[in-house]
C-alpha atoms as an extended CHARMM CRD file, in Angstrom:
* protein
*
       144  EXT
         1         1  MET       CA             17.2720000000      -14.3400000000      -24.4380000000  PROA      1               0.0000000000
         2         2  ALA       CA             15.4450000000      -11.2430000000      -25.4000000000  PROA      2               0.0000000000
         3         3  PHE       CA             15.4890000000       -8.6460000000      -22.5990000000  PROA      3               0.0000000000
         4         4  ASN       CA             11.9370000000       -7.8120000000      -21.4730000000  PROA      4               0.0000000000
         5         5  PHE       CA              9.9740000000       -5.8700000000      -18.6190000000  PROA      5               0.0000000000
         6         6  THR       CA              9.9350000000       -8.3590000000      -16.4100000000  PROA      6               0.0000000000
         7         7  ALA       CA             14.1150000000       -9.5880000000      -16.5420000000  PROA      7               0.0000000000
         8         8  PHE       CA             13.5460000000       -5.7530000000      -15.6980000000  PROA      8               0.0000000000
         9         9  THR       CA             11.2950000000       -5.6810000000      -12.9170000000  PROA      9               0.0000000000
        10        10  TYR       CA             12.9650000000       -8.8120000000      -11.7120000000  PROA      10              0.0000000000
        11        11  ILE       CA             16.6320000000       -6.7990000000      -11.2970000000  PROA      11              0.0000000000
        12        12  VAL       CA             15.1660000000       -3.3710000000       -9.8440000000  PROA      12              0.0000000000
        13        13  ALA       CA             13.2550000000       -5.8010000000       -7.5910000000  PROA      13              0.0000000000
        14        14  LEU       CA             16.6710000000       -7.1740000000       -6.4610000000  PROA      14              0.0000000000
        15        15  ILE       CA             18.5290000000       -4.1360000000       -5.9920000000  PROA      15              0.0000000000
        16        16  GLY       CA             15.4990000000       -2.5400000000       -3.5810000000  PROA      16              0.0000000000
        17        17  ASP       CA             14.9720000000       -6.1010000000       -1.8540000000  PROA      17              0.0000000000
        18        18  ALA       CA             18.5510000000       -5.4250000000       -1.3940000000  PROA      18              0.0000000000
        19        19  PHE       CA             18.0690000000       -2.2290000000        0.1570000000  PROA      19              0.0000000000
        20        20  LEU       CA             14.8780000000       -4.2220000000        2.1620000000  PROA      20              0.0000000000
        21        21  ILE       CA             17.3910000000       -6.1310000000        3.6570000000  PROA      21              0.0000000000
        22        22  PHE       CA             18.9360000000       -3.6370000000        4.7940000000  PROA      22              0.0000000000
        23        23  PHE       CA             16.4130000000       -2.1660000000        7.1810000000  PROA      23              0.0000000000
        24        24  ALA       CA             15.6140000000       -4.4430000000        8.3370000000  PROA      24              0.0000000000
        25        25  ILE       CA             19.6040000000       -5.5690000000       10.0410000000  PROA      25              0.0000000000
        26        26  PHE       CA             19.3270000000       -1.6190000000       10.9800000000  PROA      26              0.0000000000
        27        27  HSD       CA             16.2650000000       -2.6740000000       13.0790000000  PROA      27              0.0000000000
        28        28  VAL       CA             17.0610000000       -5.4300000000       13.9890000000  PROA      28              0.0000000000
        29        29  ILE       CA             20.0300000000       -3.8430000000       16.0570000000  PROA      29              0.0000000000
        30        30  ALA       CA             18.7710000000       -0.7670000000       16.5380000000  PROA      30              0.0000000000
        31        31  PHE       CA             16.0810000000       -3.0710000000       18.8210000000  PROA      31              0.0000000000
        32        32  ASP       CA             18.5920000000       -5.0480000000       20.3210000000  PROA      32              0.0000000000
        33        33  GLU       CA             20.7360000000       -1.8440000000       21.4720000000  PROA      33              0.0000000000
        34        34  LEU       CA             17.7790000000       -0.5290000000       23.0220000000  PROA      34              0.0000000000
        35        35  LYS       CA             16.7070000000       -3.7850000000       24.7480000000  PROA      35              0.0000000000
        36        36  THR       CA             20.3880000000       -3.6120000000       26.1450000000  PROA      36              0.0000000000
        37        37  ASP       CA             20.3440000000       -0.6100000000       26.4480000000  PROA      37              0.0000000000
        38        38  TYR       CA             23.7180000000        0.4320000000       24.3890000000  PROA      38              0.0000000000
        39        39  LYS       CA             21.2640000000        3.2640000000       23.1520000000  PROA      39              0.0000000000
        40        40  ASN       CA             19.1750000000        7.1570000000       24.1520000000  PROA      40              0.0000000000
        41        41  PRO       CA             15.6430000000        5.2730000000       23.3310000000  PROA      41              0.0000000000
        42        42  ILE       CA             15.2840000000        9.4700000000       22.1200000000  PROA      42              0.0000000000
        43        43  ASP       CA             18.3670000000        9.3500000000       19.5600000000  PROA      43              0.0000000000
        44        44  GLN       CA             17.1510000000        5.1430000000       18.3560000000  PROA      44              0.0000000000
        45        45  CYS       CA             13.6040000000        6.6450000000       16.7680000000  PROA      45              0.0000000000
        46        46  ASN       CA             14.9350000000        9.6930000000       15.7490000000  PROA      46              0.0000000000
        47        47  SER       CA             17.3720000000        7.1130000000       13.9800000000  PROA      47              0.0000000000
        48        48  LEU       CA             14.6130000000        5.3300000000       12.7120000000  PROA      48              0.0000000000
        49        49  ASN       CA             12.2150000000        6.8090000000       12.1750000000  PROA      49              0.0000000000
        50        50  PRO       CA             12.9860000000        9.2660000000        8.6960000000  PROA      50              0.0000000000
        51        51  LEU       CA             13.4100000000        5.2490000000        7.7490000000  PROA      51              0.0000000000
        52        52  VAL       CA              9.5510000000        3.6700000000        7.8080000000  PROA      52              0.0000000000
        53        53  LEU       CA              8.8380000000        5.5440000000        5.0420000000  PROA      53              0.0000000000
        54        54  PRO       CA             11.6010000000        5.0920000000        2.7580000000  PROA      54              0.0000000000
        55        55  GLU       CA             11.1680000000        1.1920000000        2.9570000000  PROA      55              0.0000000000
        56        56  TYR       CA              7.0220000000        1.2970000000        2.8670000000  PROA      56              0.0000000000
        57        57  LEU       CA              7.5710000000        3.0730000000       -0.1660000000  PROA      57              0.0000000000
        58        58  LEU       CA              9.8610000000        1.3930000000       -1.9170000000  PROA      58              0.0000000000
        59        59  HSD       CA              8.2760000000       -2.0490000000       -0.9720000000  PROA      59              0.0000000000
        60        60  ILE       CA              4.7510000000       -1.1190000000       -2.1690000000  PROA      60              0.0000000000
        61        61  PHE       CA              6.9740000000        0.5480000000       -5.6140000000  PROA      61              0.0000000000
        62        62  LEU       CA              8.3620000000       -2.8670000000       -6.0670000000  PROA      62              0.0000000000
        63        63  ASN       CA              5.2560000000       -5.2630000000       -6.1600000000  PROA      63              0.0000000000
        64        64  LEU       CA              3.9010000000       -2.1360000000       -8.6840000000  PROA      64              0.0000000000
        65        65  LEU       CA              6.4200000000       -2.9210000000      -11.0360000000  PROA      65              0.0000000000
        66        66  PHE       CA              5.1030000000       -6.8960000000      -10.5180000000  PROA      66              0.0000000000
        67        67  LEU       CA              1.5840000000       -6.0970000000      -11.0160000000  PROA      67              0.0000000000
        68        68  PHE       CA              1.6610000000       -4.1500000000      -14.1980000000  PROA      68              0.0000000000
        69        69  CYS       CA              3.8100000000       -6.6780000000      -15.5980000000  PROA      69              0.0000000000
        70        70  GLY       CA              1.5980000000       -9.6530000000      -14.4080000000  PROA      70              0.0000000000
        71        71  GLU       CA              3.7730000000      -11.2840000000      -12.1040000000  PROA      71              0.0000000000
        72        72  TRP       CA              2.0390000000      -12.6720000000       -9.5180000000  PROA      72              0.0000000000
        73        73  TYR       CA              3.1850000000      -15.2110000000       -7.6090000000  PROA      73              0.0000000000
        74        74  SER       CA              5.9860000000      -12.1850000000       -6.4450000000  PROA      74              0.0000000000
        75        75  LEU       CA              3.2760000000      -10.0770000000       -6.2260000000  PROA      75              0.0000000000
        76        76  CYS       CA              1.4090000000      -12.4370000000       -4.0630000000  PROA      76              0.0000000000
        77        77  LEU       CA              4.7400000000      -13.5810000000       -1.4060000000  PROA      77              0.0000000000
        78        78  ASN       CA              4.7600000000       -9.6780000000       -0.6330000000  PROA      78              0.0000000000
        79        79  ILE       CA              0.9430000000       -8.1760000000       -0.3190000000  PROA      79              0.0000000000
        80        80  PRO       CA              0.5920000000      -10.0250000000        3.4920000000  PROA      80              0.0000000000
        81        81  LEU       CA              4.0180000000       -7.2640000000        4.2290000000  PROA      81              0.0000000000
        82        82  ILE       CA              1.9810000000       -4.4510000000        2.5790000000  PROA      82              0.0000000000
        83        83  ALA       CA             -0.8190000000       -5.0110000000        4.1690000000  PROA      83              0.0000000000
        84        84  TYR       CA              0.6510000000       -5.6300000000        7.3240000000  PROA      84              0.0000000000
        85        85  HSD       CA              2.6520000000       -1.9780000000        6.6220000000  PROA      85              0.0000000000
        86        86  ILE       CA              0.1770000000        0.0820000000        5.0910000000  PROA      86              0.0000000000
        87        87  TRP       CA             -2.0630000000       -1.4300000000        8.6820000000  PROA      87              0.0000000000
        88        88  ARG       CA              0.6900000000       -0.6600000000       11.5550000000  PROA      88              0.0000000000
        89        89  TYR       CA              0.8630000000        2.6850000000        9.3140000000  PROA      89              0.0000000000
        90        90  LYS       CA             -2.7070000000        3.8520000000       10.0970000000  PROA      90              0.0000000000
        91        91  ASN       CA             -2.9910000000        2.3750000000       13.6080000000  PROA      91              0.0000000000
        92        92  ARG       CA              1.1630000000        4.5520000000       15.0880000000  PROA      92              0.0000000000
        93        93  PRO       CA              1.7380000000        6.6170000000       17.6120000000  PROA      93              0.0000000000
        94        94  LEU       CA             -0.0280000000       10.4050000000       17.8610000000  PROA      94              0.0000000000
        95        95  MET       CA              3.6670000000       11.9970000000       16.6030000000  PROA      95              0.0000000000
        96        96  SER       CA              4.9440000000       15.1680000000       14.8850000000  PROA      96              0.0000000000
        97        97  GLY       CA              6.5100000000       13.6270000000       12.4570000000  PROA      97              0.0000000000
        98        98  PRO       CA              6.0650000000       10.7930000000       10.0660000000  PROA      98              0.0000000000
        99        99  GLY       CA              7.3480000000        7.3840000000       11.1830000000  PROA      99              0.0000000000
       100       100  LEU       CA              6.2360000000        4.0950000000       13.9360000000  PROA      100             0.0000000000
       101       101  TYR       CA              8.4700000000        4.6170000000       16.7490000000  PROA      101             0.0000000000
       102       102  ASP       CA              7.5470000000        7.0660000000       20.1630000000  PROA      102             0.0000000000
       103       103  PRO       CA             10.8790000000        7.5880000000       22.4050000000  PROA      103             0.0000000000
       104       104  THR       CA              7.8330000000        7.3280000000       25.0430000000  PROA      104             0.0000000000
       105       105  THR       CA              6.6960000000        3.8060000000       24.9080000000  PROA      105             0.0000000000
       106       106  VAL       CA              9.2460000000        2.5010000000       22.5610000000  PROA      106             0.0000000000
       107       107  LEU       CA             11.0860000000        1.3420000000       25.7850000000  PROA      107             0.0000000000
       108       108  LYS       CA              8.0020000000       -0.9550000000       27.0920000000  PROA      108             0.0000000000
       109       109  THR       CA              8.9270000000       -4.8390000000       27.1130000000  PROA      109             0.0000000000
       110       110  ASP       CA              6.0450000000       -6.1780000000       25.0140000000  PROA      110             0.0000000000
       111       111  THR       CA              7.0430000000       -2.7940000000       22.3940000000  PROA      111             0.0000000000
       112       112  LEU       CA             10.4290000000       -3.5080000000       22.4670000000  PROA      112             0.0000000000
       113       113  SER       CA              8.9690000000       -7.2130000000       21.6670000000  PROA      113             0.0000000000
       114       114  ARG       CA              7.4820000000       -6.4810000000       19.6220000000  PROA      114             0.0000000000
       115       115  ASN       CA              9.5490000000       -4.2620000000       17.1270000000  PROA      115             0.0000000000
       116       116  LEU       CA             12.5160000000       -6.9060000000       16.9940000000  PROA      116             0.0000000000
       117       117  ARG       CA             10.5070000000       -9.6440000000       16.2680000000  PROA      117             0.0000000000
       118       118  GLU       CA              8.7650000000       -7.7230000000       13.1180000000  PROA      118             0.0000000000
       119       119  GLY       CA             12.3730000000       -6.8000000000       12.6760000000  PROA      119             0.0000000000
       120       120  TRP       CA             12.9530000000      -10.7130000000       12.6790000000  PROA      120             0.0000000000
       121       121  ILE       CA             10.2860000000      -11.6640000000       10.0960000000  PROA      121             0.0000000000
       122       122  LYS       CA              9.9900000000       -8.1830000000        7.5700000000  PROA      122             0.0000000000
       123       123  LEU       CA             14.2880000000       -9.3080000000        7.9060000000  PROA      123             0.0000000000
       124       124  ALA       CA             13.1330000000      -12.9930000000        6.7470000000  PROA      124             0.0000000000
       125       125  VAL       CA              9.8360000000      -11.7500000000        3.9280000000  PROA      125             0.0000000000
       126       126  TYR       CA             12.5840000000       -9.9590000000        2.2420000000  PROA      126             0.0000000000
       127       127  LEU       CA             15.5850000000      -12.4700000000        2.1950000000  PROA      127             0.0000000000
       128       128  ILE       CA             13.2300000000      -15.2630000000        0.5660000000  PROA      128             0.0000000000
       129       129  SER       CA             11.8200000000      -12.7570000000       -1.9880000000  PROA      129             0.0000000000
       130       130  PHE       CA             15.7620000000      -12.3660000000       -2.7500000000  PROA      130             0.0000000000
       131       131  PHE       CA             15.8080000000      -15.7150000000       -4.0190000000  PROA      131             0.0000000000
       132       132  TYR       CA             12.9130000000      -15.9940000000       -5.2680000000  PROA      132             0.0000000000
       133       133  TYR       CA             13.6350000000      -12.7080000000       -6.6950000000  PROA      133             0.0000000000
       134       134  ILE       CA             16.9450000000      -14.3400000000       -8.0140000000  PROA      134             0.0000000000
       135       135  TYR       CA             14.6770000000      -17.5020000000       -9.8560000000  PROA      135             0.0000000000
       136       136  GLY       CA             12.7590000000      -15.6940000000      -11.5190000000  PROA      136             0.0000000000
       137       137  MET       CA             15.2410000000      -13.1510000000      -13.1300000000  PROA      137             0.0000000000
       138       138  VAL       CA             16.8710000000      -15.8620000000      -14.3080000000  PROA      138             0.0000000000
       139       139  TYR       CA             13.8050000000      -17.9860000000      -15.8040000000  PROA      139             0.0000000000
       140       140  SER       CA             12.0120000000      -14.4380000000      -16.9830000000  PROA      140             0.0000000000
       141       141  LEU       CA             15.5300000000      -14.7840000000      -18.5080000000  PROA      141             0.0000000000
       142       142  ILE       CA             16.1020000000      -17.9370000000      -19.9270000000  PROA      142             0.0000000000
       143       143  SER       CA             11.8120000000      -18.7600000000      -21.4880000000  PROA      143             0.0000000000
       144       144  THR       CA             12.2290000000      -15.4050000000      -23.9260000000  PROA      144             0.0000000000
């Protein structure tokens, strides 16, 4: 049983995906708190906006590792979400700093439900990816 670059990639992806799962859970909880009026939208957006770019960059970094080691199924599993992240960041509201969430529009019913649905979908993709990475890591360790 040898330790190769593919196994290293899957180990890094598991650790990184655990962080992405926490980001997605925080995202869902934050918008649920806004929906139930527990939090001020300005405070909530100030806590969410600094997490947007690290989440996106970590997700892209993990998939670059998959690209470099030739793990095409793992890469294809995440390409739609990466494309959505890029589209979402390009079409974000006009703001003074980095981030996606504008406190003046975040409480609109359609915006709030879209952001909450986005959080649940990202959580589902990250969980599916996590379990697939466990399978990929075990398979890459056994096959070498």
